[in-house]
PDB file of C-alpha atoms in Angstrom:
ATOM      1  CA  UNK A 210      23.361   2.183   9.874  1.00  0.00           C
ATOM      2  CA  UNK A 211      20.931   0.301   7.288  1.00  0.00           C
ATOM      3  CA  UNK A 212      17.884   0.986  10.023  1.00  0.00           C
ATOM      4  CA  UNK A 213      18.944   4.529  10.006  1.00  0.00           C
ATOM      5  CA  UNK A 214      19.299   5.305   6.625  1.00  0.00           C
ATOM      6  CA  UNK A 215      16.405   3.432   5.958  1.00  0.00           C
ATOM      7  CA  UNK A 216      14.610   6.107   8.183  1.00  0.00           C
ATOM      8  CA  UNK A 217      16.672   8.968   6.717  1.00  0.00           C
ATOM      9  CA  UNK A 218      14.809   7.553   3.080  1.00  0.00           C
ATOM     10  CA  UNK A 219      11.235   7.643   4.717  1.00  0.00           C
ATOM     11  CA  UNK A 220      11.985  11.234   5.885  1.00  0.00           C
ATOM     12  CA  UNK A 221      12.892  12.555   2.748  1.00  0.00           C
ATOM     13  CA  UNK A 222      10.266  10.286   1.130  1.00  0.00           C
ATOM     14  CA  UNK A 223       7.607  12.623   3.487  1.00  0.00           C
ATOM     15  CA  UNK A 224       8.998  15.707   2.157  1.00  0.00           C
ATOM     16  CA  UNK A 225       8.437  14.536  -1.167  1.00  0.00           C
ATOM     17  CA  UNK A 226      12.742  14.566  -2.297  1.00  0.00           C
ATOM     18  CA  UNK A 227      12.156  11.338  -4.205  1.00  0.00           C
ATOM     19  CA  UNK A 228      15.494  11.631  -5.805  1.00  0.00           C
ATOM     20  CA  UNK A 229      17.055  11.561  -2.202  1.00  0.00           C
ATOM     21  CA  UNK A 230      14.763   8.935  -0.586  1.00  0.00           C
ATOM     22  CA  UNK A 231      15.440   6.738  -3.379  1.00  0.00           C
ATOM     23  CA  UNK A 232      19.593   7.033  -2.927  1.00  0.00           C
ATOM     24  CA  UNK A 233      18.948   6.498   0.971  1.00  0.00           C
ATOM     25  CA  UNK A 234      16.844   2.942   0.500  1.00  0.00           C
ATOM     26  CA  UNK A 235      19.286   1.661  -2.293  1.00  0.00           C
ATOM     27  CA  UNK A 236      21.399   2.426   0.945  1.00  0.00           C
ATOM     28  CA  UNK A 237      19.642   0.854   3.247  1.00  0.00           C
ATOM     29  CA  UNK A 238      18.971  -2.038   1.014  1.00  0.00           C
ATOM     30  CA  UNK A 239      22.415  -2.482   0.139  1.00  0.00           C
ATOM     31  CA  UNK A 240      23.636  -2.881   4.057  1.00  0.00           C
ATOM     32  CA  UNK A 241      20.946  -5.201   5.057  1.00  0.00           C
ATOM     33  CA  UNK A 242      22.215  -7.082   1.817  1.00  0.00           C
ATOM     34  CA  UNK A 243      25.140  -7.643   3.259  1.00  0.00           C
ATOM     35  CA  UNK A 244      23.850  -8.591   6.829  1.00  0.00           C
ATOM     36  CA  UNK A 245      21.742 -10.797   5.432  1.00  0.00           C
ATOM     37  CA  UNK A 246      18.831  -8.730   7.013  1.00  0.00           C
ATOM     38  CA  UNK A 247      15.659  -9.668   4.847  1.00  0.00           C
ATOM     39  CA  UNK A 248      13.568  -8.043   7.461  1.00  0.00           C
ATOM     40  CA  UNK A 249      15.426  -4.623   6.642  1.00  0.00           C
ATOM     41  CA  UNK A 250      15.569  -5.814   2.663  1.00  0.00           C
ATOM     42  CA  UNK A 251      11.740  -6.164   2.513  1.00  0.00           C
ATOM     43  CA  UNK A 252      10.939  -2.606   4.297  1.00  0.00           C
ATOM     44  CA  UNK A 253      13.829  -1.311   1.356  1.00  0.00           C
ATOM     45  CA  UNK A 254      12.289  -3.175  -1.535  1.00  0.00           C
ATOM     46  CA  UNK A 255       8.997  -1.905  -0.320  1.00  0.00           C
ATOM     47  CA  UNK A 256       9.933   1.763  -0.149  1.00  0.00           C
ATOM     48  CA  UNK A 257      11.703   1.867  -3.327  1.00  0.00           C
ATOM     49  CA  UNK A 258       8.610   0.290  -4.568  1.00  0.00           C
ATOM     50  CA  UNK A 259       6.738   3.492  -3.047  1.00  0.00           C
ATOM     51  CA  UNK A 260       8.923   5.963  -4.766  1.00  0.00           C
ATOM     52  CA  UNK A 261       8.611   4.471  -8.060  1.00  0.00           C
ATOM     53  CA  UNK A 262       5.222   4.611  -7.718  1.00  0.00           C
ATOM     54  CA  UNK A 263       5.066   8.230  -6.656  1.00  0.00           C
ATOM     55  CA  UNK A 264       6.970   9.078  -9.931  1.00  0.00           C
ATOM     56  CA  UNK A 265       4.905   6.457 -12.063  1.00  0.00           C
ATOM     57  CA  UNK A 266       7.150   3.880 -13.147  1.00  0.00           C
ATOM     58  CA  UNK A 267       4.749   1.140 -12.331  1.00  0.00           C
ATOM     59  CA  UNK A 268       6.965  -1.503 -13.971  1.00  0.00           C
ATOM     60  CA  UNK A 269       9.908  -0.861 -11.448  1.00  0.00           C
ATOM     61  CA  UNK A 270       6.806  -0.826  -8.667  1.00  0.00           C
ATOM     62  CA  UNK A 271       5.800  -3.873  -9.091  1.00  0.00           C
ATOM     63  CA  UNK A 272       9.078  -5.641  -9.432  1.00  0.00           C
ATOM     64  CA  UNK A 273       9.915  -3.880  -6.043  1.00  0.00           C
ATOM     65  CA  UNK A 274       6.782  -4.774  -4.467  1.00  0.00           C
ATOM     66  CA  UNK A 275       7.047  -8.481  -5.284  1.00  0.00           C
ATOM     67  CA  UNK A 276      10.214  -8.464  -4.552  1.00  0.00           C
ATOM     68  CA  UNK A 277       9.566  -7.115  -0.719  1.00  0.00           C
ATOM     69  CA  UNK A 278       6.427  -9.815  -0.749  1.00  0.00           C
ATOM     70  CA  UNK A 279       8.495 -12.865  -1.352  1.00  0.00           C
ATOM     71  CA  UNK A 280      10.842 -11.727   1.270  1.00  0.00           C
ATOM     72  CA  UNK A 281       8.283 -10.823   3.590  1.00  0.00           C
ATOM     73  CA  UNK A 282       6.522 -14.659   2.883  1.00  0.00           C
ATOM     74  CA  UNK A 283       9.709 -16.059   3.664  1.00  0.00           C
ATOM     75  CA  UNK A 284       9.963 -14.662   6.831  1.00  0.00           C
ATOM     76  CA  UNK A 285       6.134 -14.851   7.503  1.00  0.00           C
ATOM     77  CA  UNK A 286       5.697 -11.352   8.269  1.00  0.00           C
ATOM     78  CA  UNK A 287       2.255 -10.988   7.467  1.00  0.00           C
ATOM     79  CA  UNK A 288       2.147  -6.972   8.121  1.00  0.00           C
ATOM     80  CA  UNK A 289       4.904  -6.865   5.477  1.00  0.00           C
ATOM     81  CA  UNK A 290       2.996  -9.396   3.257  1.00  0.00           C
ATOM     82  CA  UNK A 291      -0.752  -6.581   3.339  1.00  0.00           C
ATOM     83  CA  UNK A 292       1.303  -3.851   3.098  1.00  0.00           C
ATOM     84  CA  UNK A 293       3.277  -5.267  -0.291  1.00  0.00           C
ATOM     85  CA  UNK A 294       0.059  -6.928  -1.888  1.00  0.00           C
ATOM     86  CA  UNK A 295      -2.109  -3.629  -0.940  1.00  0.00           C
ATOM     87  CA  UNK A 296       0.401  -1.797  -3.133  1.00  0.00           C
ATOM     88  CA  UNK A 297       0.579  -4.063  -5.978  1.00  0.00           C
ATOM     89  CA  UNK A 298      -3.400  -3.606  -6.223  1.00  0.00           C
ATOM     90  CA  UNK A 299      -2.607   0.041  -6.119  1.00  0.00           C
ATOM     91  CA  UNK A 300      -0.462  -0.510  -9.041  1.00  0.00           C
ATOM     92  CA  UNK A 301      -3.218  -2.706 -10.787  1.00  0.00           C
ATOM     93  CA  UNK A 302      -5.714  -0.488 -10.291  1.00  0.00           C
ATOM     94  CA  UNK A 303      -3.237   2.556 -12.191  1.00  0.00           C
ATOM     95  CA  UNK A 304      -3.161  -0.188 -14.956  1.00  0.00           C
ATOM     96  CA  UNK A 305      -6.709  -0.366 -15.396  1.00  0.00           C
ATOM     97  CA  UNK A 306      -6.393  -4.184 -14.381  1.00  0.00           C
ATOM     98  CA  UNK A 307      -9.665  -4.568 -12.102  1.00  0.00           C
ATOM     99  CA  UNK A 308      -9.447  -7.806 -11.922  1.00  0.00           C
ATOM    100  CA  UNK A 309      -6.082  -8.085 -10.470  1.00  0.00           C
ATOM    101  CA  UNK A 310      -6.686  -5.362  -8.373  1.00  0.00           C
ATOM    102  CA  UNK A 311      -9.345  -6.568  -6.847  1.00  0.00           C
ATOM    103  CA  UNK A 312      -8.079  -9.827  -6.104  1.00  0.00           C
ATOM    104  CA  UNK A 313      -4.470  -8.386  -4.517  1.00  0.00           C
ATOM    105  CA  UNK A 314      -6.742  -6.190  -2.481  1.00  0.00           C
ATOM    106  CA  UNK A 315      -8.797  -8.915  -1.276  1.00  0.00           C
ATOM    107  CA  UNK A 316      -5.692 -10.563  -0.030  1.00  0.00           C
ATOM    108  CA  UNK A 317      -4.727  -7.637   1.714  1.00  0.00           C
ATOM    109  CA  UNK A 318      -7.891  -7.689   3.664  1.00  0.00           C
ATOM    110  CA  UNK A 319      -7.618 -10.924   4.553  1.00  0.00           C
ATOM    111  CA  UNK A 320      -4.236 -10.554   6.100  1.00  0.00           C
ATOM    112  CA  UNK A 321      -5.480  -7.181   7.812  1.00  0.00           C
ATOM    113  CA  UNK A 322      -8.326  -9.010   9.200  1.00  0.00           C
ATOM    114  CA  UNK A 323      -6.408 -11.527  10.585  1.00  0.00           C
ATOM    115  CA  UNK A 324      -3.947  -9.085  11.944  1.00  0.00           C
ATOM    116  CA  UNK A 325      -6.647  -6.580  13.566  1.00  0.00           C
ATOM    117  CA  UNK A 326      -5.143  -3.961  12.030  1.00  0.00           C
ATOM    118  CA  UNK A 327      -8.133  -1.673  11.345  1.00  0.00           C
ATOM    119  CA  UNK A 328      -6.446   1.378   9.169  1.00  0.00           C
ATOM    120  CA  UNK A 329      -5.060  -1.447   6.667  1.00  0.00           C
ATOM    121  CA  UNK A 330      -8.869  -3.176   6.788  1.00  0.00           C
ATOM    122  CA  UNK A 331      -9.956   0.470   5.848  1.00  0.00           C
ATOM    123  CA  UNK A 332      -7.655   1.549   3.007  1.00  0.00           C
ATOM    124  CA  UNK A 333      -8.601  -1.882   1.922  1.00  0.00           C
ATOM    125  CA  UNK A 334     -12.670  -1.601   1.269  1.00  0.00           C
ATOM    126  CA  UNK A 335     -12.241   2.238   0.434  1.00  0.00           C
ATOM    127  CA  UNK A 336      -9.569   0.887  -2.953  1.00  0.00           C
ATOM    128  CA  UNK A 337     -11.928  -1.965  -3.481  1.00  0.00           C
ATOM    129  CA  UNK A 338     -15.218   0.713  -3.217  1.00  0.00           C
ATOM    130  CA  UNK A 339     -12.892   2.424  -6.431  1.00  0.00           C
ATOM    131  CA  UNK A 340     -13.119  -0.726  -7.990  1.00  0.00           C
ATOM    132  CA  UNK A 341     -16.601  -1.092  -7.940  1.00  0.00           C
ATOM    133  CA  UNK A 342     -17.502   2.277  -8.813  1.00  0.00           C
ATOM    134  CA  UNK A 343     -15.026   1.662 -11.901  1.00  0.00           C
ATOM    135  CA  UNK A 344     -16.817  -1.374 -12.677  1.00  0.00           C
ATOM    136  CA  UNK A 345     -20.411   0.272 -12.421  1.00  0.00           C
ATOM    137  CA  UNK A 346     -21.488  -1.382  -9.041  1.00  0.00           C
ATOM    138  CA  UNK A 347     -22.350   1.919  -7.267  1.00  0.00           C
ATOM    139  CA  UNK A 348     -24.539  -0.562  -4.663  1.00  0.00           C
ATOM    140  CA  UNK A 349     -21.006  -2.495  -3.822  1.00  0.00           C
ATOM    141  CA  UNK A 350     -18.735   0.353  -4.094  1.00  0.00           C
ATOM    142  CA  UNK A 351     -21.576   2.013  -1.511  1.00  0.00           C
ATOM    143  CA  UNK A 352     -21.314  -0.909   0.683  1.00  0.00           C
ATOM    144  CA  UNK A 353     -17.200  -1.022   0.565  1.00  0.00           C
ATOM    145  CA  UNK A 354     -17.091   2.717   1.304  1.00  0.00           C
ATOM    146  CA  UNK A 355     -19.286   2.721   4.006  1.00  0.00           C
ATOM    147  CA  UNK A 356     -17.048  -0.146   6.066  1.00  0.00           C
ATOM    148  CA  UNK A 357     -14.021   1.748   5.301  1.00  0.00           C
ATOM    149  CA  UNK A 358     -15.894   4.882   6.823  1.00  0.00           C
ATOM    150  CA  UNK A 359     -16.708   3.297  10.140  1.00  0.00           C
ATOM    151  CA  UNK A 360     -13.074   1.599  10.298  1.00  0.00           C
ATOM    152  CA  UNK A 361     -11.506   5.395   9.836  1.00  0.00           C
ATOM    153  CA  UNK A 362     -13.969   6.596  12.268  1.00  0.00           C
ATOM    154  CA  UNK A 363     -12.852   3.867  14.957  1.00  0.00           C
ATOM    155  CA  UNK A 364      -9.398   4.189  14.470  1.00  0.00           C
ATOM    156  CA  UNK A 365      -9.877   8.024  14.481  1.00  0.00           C
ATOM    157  CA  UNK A 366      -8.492   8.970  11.368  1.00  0.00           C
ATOM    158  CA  UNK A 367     -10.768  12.183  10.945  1.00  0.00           C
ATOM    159  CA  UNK A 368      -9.486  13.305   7.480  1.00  0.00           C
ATOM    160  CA  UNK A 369      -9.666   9.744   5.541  1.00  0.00           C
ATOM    161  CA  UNK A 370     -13.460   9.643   7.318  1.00  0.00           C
ATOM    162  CA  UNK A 371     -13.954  13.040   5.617  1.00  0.00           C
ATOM    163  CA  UNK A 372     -12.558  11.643   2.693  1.00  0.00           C
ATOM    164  CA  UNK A 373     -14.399   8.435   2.119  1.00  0.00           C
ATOM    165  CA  UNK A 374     -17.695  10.487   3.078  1.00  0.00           C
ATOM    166  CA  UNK A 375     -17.625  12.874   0.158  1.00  0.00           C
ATOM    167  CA  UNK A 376     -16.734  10.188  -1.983  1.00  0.00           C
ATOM    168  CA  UNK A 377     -19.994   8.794  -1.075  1.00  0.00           C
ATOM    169  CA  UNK A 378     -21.571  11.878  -1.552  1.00  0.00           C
ATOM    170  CA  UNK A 379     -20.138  12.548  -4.821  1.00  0.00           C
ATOM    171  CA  UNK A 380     -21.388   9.003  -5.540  1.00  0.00           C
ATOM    172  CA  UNK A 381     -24.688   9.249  -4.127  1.00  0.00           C
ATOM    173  CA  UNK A 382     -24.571   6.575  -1.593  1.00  0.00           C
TER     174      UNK A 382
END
């Protein structure tokens, strides 16, 4: 029931009912609560985290978000772990807190890198490209964009290549 309602959230989270979503992960969250799940708790935490985020309320983001990376470093889940600091650096990043941003994506790297998971690496150097570009450092930003390019283009995600190559136009890489 939790893993199912869970899913039931993510489906309603696609077709952008946030107000539904959001009642299907308190759900969710709720049952693996009370199996002691933290597995299921973490992916809950995390959604909710995504749904606040969609509507803006970056407060109640990031509380969710650490919330799912403290369970997810408990149980060593390290997918979990990128996943919940890529987010918070999306957060940071909202805030205008470079810095921060910068560093949580860096983390996220790091854990994508040692996981081989390419489309994580990728969403990874194409935030931290934003960064730079925010910062001034069109040479980095260049640089960050252009790994994030070839990643997409390995993994064969044909519309985030697309993307990522007319931000480099519009940036003139």
């Amino acid at each position: 029931m939790a893993s199912t309602t869970g899913n039931l959230g993510l489906i309603y989270q696609a077709r952008g009912q946030l107000d539904r979503a959001e009642k299907a992960h308190n759900q969710s969250l709720a049952l693996n609560e009370e199996l002691g799940h933290k597995e299921g708790m973490a992916n809950a935490t995390g959604n909710l985290g995504l749904i606040y985020q969609a509507r803006g309320q970056l407060d109640r983001a990031e509380e969710a978000h650490n919330q799912s990376l403290a369970l997810n470093e408990e149980l060593g889940h390290k997918e979990g772990m990128a996943n919940a600091t890529g987010n918070l650096g999306l957060i940071y990043q909202a805030r205008g807190q470079l810095d921060r941003a910068e560093e949580a994506h860096n983390q996220s790297l790091a854990l994508n890198k040692e996981l081989g998971h390419k489309e994580g690496m990728a969403s990874n150097y194409s935030d931290l490209g934003l960064i730079y570009q925010a910062r001034g450092d069109k040479e980095t930003a260049c640089r960050s964009w252009g790994k994030a390019r070839a990643l997409f283009a390995e993994v064969g995600t044909e519309n985030n290549v697309r993307q990522i190559s007319n931000m480099m136009t519009n940036a003139r890489c």
